[in-house]
Tab-separated table of C-alpha atoms in Angstrom:
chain	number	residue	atom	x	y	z
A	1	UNK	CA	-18.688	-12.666	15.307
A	2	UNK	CA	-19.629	-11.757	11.428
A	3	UNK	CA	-16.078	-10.502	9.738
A	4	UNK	CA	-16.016	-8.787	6.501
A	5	UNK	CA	-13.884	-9.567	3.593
A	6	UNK	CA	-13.940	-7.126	1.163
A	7	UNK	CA	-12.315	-7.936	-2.474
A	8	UNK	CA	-11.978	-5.371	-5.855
A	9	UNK	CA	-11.780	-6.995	-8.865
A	10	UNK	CA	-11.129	-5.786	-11.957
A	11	UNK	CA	-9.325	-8.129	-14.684
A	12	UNK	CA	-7.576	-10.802	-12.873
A	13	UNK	CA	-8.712	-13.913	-14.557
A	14	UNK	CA	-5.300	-15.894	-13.538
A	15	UNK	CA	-5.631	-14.997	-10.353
A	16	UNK	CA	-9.067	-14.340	-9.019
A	17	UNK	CA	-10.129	-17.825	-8.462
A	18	UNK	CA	-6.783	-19.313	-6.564
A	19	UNK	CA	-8.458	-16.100	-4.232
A	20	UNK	CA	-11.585	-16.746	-3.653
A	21	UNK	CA	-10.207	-20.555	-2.675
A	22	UNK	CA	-8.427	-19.340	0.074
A	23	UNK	CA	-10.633	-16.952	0.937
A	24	UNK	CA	-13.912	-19.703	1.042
A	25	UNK	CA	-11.489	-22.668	2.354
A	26	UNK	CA	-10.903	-20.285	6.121
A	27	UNK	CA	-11.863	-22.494	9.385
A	28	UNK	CA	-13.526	-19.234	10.766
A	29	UNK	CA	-16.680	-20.159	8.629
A	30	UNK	CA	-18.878	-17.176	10.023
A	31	UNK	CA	-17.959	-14.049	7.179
A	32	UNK	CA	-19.287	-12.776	4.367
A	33	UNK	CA	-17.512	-12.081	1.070
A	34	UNK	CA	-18.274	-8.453	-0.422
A	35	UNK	CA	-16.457	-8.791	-4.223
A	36	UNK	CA	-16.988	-6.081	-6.349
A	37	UNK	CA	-16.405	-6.784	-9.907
A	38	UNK	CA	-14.368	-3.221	-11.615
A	39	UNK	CA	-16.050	-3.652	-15.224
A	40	UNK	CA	-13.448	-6.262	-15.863
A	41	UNK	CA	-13.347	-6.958	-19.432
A	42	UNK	CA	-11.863	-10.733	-19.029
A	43	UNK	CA	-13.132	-13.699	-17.238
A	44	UNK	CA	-12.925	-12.680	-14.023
A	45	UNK	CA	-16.706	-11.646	-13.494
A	46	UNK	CA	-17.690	-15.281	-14.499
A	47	UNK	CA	-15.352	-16.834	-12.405
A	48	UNK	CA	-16.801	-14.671	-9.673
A	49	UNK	CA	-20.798	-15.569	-9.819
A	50	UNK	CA	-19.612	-19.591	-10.348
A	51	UNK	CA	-18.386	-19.159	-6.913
A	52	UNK	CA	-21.287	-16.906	-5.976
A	53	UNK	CA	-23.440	-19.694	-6.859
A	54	UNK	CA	-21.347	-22.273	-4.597
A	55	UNK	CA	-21.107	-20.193	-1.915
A	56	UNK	CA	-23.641	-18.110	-0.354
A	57	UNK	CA	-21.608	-16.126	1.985
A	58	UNK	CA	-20.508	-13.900	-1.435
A	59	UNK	CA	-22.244	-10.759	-2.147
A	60	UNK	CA	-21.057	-9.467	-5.642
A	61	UNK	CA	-21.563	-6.264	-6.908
A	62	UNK	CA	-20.699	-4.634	-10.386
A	63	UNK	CA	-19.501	-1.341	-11.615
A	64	UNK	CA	-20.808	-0.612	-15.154
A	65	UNK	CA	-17.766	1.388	-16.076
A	66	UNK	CA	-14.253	1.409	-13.936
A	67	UNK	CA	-14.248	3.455	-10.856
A	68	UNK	CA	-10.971	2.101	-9.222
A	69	UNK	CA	-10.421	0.131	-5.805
A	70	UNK	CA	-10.845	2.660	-4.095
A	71	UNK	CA	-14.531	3.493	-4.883
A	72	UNK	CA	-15.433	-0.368	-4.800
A	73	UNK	CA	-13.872	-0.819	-1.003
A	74	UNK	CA	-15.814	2.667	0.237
A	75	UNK	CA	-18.991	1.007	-0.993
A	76	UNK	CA	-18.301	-2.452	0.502
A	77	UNK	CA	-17.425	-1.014	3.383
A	78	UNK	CA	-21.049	0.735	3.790
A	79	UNK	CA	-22.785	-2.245	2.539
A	80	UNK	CA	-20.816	-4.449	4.632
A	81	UNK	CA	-22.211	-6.270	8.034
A	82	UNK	CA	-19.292	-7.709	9.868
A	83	UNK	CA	-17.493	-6.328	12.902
A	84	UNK	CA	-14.372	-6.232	11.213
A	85	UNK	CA	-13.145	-6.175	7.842
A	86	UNK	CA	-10.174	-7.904	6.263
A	87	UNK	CA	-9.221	-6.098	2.807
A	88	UNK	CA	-7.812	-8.888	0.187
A	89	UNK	CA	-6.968	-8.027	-3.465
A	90	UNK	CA	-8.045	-10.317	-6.054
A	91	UNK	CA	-4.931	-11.372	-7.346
A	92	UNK	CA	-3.590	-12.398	-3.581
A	93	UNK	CA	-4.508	-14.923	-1.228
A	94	UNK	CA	-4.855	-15.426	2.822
A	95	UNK	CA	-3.240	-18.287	4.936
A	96	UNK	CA	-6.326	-21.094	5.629
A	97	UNK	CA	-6.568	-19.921	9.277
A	98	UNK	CA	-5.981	-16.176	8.796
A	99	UNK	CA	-9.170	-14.901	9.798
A	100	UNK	CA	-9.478	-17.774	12.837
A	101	UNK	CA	-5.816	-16.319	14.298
A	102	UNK	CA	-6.946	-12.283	13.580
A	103	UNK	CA	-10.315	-12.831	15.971
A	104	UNK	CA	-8.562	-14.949	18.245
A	105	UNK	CA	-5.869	-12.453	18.802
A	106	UNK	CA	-8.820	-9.772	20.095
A	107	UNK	CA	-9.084	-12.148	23.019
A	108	UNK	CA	-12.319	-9.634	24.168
A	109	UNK	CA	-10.583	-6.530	23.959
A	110	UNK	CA	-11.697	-5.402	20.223
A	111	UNK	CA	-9.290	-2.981	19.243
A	112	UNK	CA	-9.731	-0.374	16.263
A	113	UNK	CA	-6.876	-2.004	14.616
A	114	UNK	CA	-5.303	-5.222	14.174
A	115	UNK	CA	-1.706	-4.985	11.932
A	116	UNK	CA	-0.280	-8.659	11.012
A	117	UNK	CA	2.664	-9.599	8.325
A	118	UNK	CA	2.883	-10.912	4.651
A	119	UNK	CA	4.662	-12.960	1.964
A	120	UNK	CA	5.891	-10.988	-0.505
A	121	UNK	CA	5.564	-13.164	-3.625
A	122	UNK	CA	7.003	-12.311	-7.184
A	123	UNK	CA	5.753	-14.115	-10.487
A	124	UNK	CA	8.434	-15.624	-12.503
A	125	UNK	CA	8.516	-15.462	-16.456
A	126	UNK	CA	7.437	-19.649	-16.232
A	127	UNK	CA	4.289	-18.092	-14.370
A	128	UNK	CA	5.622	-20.017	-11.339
A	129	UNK	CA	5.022	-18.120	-8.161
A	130	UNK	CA	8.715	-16.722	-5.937
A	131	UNK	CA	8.502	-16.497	-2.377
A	132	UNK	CA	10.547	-13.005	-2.300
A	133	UNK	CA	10.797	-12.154	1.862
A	134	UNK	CA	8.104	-11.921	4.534
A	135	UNK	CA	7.543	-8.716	6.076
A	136	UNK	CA	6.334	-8.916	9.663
A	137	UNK	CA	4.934	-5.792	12.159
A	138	UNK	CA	7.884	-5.122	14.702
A	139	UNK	CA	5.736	-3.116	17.210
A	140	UNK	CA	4.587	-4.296	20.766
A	141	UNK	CA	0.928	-2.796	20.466
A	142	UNK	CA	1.920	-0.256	23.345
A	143	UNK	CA	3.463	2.249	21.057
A	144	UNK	CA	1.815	6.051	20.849
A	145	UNK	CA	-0.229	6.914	18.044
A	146	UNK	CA	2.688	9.839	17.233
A	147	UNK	CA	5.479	7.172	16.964
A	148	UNK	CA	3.248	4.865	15.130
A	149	UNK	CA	2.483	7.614	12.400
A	150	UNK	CA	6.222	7.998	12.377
A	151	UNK	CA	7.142	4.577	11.206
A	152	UNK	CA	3.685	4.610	8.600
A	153	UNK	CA	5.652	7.440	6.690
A	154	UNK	CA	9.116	6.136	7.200
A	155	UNK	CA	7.642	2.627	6.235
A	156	UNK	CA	9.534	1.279	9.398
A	157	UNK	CA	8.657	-2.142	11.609
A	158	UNK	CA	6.595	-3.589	9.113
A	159	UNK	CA	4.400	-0.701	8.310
A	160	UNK	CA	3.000	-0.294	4.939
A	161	UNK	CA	0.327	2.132	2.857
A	162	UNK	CA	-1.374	-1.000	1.674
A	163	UNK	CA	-4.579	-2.304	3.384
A	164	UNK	CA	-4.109	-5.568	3.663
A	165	UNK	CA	-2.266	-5.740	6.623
A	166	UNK	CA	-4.946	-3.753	8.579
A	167	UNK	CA	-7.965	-5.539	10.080
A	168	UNK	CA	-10.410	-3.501	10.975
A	169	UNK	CA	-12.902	-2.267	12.945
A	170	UNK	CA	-15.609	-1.801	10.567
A	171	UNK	CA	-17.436	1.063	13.451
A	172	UNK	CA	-14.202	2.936	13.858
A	173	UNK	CA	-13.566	3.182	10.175
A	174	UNK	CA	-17.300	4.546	9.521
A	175	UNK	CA	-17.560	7.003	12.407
A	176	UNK	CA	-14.021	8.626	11.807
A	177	UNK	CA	-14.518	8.707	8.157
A	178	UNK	CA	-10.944	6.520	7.263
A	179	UNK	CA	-12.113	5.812	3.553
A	180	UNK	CA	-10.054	5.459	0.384
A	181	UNK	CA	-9.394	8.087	-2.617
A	182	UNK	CA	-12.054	7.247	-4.789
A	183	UNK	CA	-11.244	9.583	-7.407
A	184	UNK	CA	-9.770	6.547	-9.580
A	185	UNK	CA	-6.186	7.364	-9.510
A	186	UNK	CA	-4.169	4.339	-8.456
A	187	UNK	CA	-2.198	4.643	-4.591
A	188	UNK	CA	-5.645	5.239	-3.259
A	189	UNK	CA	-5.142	3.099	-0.366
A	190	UNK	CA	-1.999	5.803	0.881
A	191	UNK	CA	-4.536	8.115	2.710
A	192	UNK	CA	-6.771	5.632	3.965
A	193	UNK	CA	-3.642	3.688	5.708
A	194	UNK	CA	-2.725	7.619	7.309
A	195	UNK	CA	-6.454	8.346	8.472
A	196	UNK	CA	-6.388	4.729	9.639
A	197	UNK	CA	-3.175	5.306	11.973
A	198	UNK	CA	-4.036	8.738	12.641
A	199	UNK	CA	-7.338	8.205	14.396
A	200	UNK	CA	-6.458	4.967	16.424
A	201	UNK	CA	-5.050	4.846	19.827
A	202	UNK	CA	-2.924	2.061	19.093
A	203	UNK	CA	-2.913	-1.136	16.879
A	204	UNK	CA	-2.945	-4.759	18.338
A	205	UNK	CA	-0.862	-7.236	16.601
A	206	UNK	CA	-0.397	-10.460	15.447
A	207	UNK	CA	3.060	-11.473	14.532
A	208	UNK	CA	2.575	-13.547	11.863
A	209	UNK	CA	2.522	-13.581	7.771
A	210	UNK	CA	-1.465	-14.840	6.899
A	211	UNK	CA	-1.118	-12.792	3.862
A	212	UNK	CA	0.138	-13.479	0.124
A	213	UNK	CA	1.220	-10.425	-1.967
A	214	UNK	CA	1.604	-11.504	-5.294
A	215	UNK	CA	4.075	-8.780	-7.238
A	216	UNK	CA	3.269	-9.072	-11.417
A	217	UNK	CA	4.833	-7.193	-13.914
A	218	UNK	CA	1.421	-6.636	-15.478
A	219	UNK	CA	-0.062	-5.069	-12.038
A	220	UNK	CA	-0.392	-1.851	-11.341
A	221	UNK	CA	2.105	-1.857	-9.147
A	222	UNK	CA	4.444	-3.932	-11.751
A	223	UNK	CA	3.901	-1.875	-14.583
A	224	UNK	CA	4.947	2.016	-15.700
A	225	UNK	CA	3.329	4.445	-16.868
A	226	UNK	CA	2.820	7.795	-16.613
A	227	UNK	CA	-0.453	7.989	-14.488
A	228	UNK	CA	0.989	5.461	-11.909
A	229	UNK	CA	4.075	8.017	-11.757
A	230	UNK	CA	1.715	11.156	-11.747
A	231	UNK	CA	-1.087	9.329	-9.230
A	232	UNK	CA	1.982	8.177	-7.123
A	233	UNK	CA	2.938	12.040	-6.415
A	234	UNK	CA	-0.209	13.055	-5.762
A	235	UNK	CA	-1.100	10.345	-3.295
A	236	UNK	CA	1.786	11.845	-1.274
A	237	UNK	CA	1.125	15.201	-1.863
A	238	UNK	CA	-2.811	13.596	0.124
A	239	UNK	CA	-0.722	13.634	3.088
A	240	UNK	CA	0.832	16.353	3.424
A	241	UNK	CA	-2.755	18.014	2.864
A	242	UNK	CA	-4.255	15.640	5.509
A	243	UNK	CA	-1.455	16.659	8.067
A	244	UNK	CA	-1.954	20.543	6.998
A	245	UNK	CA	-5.440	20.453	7.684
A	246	UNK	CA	-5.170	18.802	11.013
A	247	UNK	CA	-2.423	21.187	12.559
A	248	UNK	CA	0.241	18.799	12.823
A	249	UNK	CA	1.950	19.104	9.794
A	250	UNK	CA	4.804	20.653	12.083
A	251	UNK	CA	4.856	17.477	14.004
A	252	UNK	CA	5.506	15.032	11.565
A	253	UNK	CA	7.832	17.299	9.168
A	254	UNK	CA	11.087	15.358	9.220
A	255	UNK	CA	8.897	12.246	8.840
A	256	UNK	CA	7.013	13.699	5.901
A	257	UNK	CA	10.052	15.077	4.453
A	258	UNK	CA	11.164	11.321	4.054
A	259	UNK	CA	7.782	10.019	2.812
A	260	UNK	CA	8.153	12.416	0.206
A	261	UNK	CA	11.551	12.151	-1.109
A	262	UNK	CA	11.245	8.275	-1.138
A	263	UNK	CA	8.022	8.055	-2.224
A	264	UNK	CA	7.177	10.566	-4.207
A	265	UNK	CA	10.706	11.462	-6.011
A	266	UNK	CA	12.827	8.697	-6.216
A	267	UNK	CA	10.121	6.182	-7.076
A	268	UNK	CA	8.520	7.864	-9.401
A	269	UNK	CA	12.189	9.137	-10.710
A	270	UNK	CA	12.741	5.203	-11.226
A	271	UNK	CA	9.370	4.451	-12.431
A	272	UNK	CA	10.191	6.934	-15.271
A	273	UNK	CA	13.434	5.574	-16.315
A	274	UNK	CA	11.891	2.612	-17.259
A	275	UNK	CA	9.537	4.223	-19.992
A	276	UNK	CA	10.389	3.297	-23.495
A	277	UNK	CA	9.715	6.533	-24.374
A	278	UNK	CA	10.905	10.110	-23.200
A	279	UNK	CA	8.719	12.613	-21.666
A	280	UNK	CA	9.559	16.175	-21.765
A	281	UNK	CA	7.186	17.391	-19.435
A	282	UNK	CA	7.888	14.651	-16.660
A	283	UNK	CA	11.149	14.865	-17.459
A	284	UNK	CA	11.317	18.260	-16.687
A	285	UNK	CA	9.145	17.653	-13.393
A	286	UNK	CA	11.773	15.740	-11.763
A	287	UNK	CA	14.382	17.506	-13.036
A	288	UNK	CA	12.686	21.682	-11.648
A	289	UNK	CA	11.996	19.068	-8.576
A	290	UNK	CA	15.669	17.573	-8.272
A	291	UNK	CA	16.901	21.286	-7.955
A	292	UNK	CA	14.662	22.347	-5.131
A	293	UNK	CA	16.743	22.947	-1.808
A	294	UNK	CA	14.629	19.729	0.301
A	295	UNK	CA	16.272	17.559	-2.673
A	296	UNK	CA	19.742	18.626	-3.258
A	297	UNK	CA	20.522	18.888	0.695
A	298	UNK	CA	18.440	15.696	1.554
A	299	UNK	CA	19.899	13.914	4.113
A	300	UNK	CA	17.720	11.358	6.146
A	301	UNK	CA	20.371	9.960	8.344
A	302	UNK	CA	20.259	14.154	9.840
A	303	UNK	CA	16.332	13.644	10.057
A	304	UNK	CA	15.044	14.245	13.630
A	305	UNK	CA	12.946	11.019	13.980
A	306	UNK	CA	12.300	9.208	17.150
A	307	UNK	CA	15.076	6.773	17.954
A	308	UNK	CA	12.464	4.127	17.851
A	309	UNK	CA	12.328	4.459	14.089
A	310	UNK	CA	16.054	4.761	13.432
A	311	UNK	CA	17.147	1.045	13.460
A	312	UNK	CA	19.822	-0.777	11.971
A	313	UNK	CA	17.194	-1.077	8.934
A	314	UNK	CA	16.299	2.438	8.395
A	315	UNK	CA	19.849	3.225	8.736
A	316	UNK	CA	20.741	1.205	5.749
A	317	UNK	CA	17.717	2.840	4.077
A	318	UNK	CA	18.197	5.899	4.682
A	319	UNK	CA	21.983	5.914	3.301
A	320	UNK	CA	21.340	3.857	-0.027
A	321	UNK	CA	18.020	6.593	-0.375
A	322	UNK	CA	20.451	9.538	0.440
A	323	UNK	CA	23.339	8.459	-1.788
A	324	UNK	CA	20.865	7.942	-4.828
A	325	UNK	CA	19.104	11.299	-4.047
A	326	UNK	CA	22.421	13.097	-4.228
A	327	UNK	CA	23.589	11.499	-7.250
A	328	UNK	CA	20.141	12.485	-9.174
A	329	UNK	CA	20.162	16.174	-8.091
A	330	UNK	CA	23.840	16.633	-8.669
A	331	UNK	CA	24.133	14.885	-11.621
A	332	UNK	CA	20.602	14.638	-13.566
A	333	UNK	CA	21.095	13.544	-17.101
A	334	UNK	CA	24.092	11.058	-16.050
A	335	UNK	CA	21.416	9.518	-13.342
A	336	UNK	CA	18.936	8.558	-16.351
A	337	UNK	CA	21.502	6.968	-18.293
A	338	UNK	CA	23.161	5.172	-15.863
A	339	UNK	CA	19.852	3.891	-14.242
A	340	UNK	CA	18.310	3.193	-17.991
A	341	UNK	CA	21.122	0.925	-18.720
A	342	UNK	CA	20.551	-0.718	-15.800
A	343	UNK	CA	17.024	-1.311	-15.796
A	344	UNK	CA	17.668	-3.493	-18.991
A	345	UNK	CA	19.294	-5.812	-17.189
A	346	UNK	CA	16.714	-6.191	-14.481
């Protein structure tokens, strides 16, 4: 069986080729490597064809100017020829035998979707690599597809918005449409992960970490600015259209309600703190926001969520989100000093 692996690149010279070694070095030999190459502006498009030319399993394509990942993994995933597709980000890596241990777990039964765990790894200032925790999927593969959007938007059991814990079925993805955002703002993986869930039945698992999230301060997801705050809002805001537009926005309110105040207020909230410079206009965003009703009376332990999502973890959660929540509506300008003075000590 022919599996996918489908990596955007765009200017991760450090990191790219410690990829594409794990990636090549798999004992499930039969894949093919779709790497599309962002425009990067560093080395990273030469390290890619030297292990084009070693390799023949790689495809690469370029981008002339940036598009985002999001409009490089739609396009693999048309041009792409393997049953399944693994999604890997250039400056990650896979476990040797990951793909071997994701087709042996179909064991003849191919499911849509295949959800496994990860190392979450942080990059010290010595450029050494920190193993930070290891996030694994605590589901049985038996749950409904309601409760398993549930725990996507709480971010419960393991689930998360990134790909890279999804393998999957390259037919299901094309004929229910489950692409990315590929209008180049960054989070454009947080409505393909919803689609994803949405349309499958259920998700087979494997309960093991075979992937290597690398956390860098330079990263899009390590950095601040104020597009990754705005495109973080509106990746959310994706949702809730997505849910609208389906009828069952109703359904998944309480969840959503969640999913929004974690994701798209307090984040961002904290994201903004740590600009070196104010911003009166986001500044005033979060504050017009931080007044609205949804904020001020948040309360997620009073959220009606099925008890399957409510564990000791979301519990604790829920409280440290709820506590913070309060303290920025109630008391605004205190929160961004306090936090500020804080963050330089991070």
């Amino acid at each position: 069986m022919l599996i996918s692996i489908i990596i955007p690149a765009y200017n991760t010279e450090p990191y790219i080729g410690r990829c594409l070694e794990s990636v090549c070095s798999q004992t499930y030999n039969d894949i093919e490597i779709l790497i599309i190459d962002d425009a990067s502006s560093d080395g990273t498009k030469q390290i890619i064809n030297n292990y084009s030319k070693k390799d023949k399993r790689i495809k690469v394509f370029s981008h002339k100017r940036n598009k985002g990942n999001g409009a490089g993994r739609n396009m693999a995933i048309k041009e792409a020829k393997g049953e399944y597709i693994m999604f890997v980000d250039s400056d990650d890596r896979i476990a040797t035998d990951a793909i071997y241990k994701l087709v042996n777990s179909l064991d003849g039964s191919y499911p849509n979707v295949v959800m496994y765990g990860c190392y979450w790894n942080s990059i010290k200032k010595t450029g050494k690599e920190r193993l930070s925790k290891q996030i694994l999927p605590d589901i049985s593969g038996k749950e409904s597809k309601e409760l398993l959007l549930n725990m996507l938007l709480t971010q419960q059991k393991g689930f998360l918005f990134s790909p890279w814990i999804y393998f999957c079925r390259r037919k299901f993805l094309l004929e229910n449409n489950v692409m990315f955002d590929d209008s180049g703002r960054y989070f454009e993986d947080v409505i393909f992960t919803t689609k994803l869930v949405y349309y499958t039945n259920s998700i087979s698992v494997v309960k093991e970490a075979l992937y290597f999230y690398t956390v860098r301060n330079d990263s899009i997801m390590g950095c601040t600015s104020k597009k990754k705050i705005s495109d973080r809002v509106c990746a959310v805001l994706n949702i809730r259209d997505f849910l609208k537009y389906n009828g069952i926005f109703d359904m998944y309110r309480d969840a959503y309600t969640f999913c929004f105040v974690h994701t798209a207020f307090f984040f961002p909230f904290r994201d903004y703190v740590k600009l070196n410079e104010k911003d009166n206009q986001i500044e005033n965003f979060f504050y017009d926001l931080s007044q609205e009703d949804a904020i001020r009376k948040f309360n997620a332990s009073g959220l009606k969520l099925p008890n399957e999502v409510k564990d000791k973890e979301f519990r604790k959660r829920s409280k440290m989100l709820t506590s913070n929540v309060w303290l920025i509506s109630h008391h605004f300008n205190f929160s961004l000093k306090f936090l500020r003075m804080l963050s330089r000590f991070q």
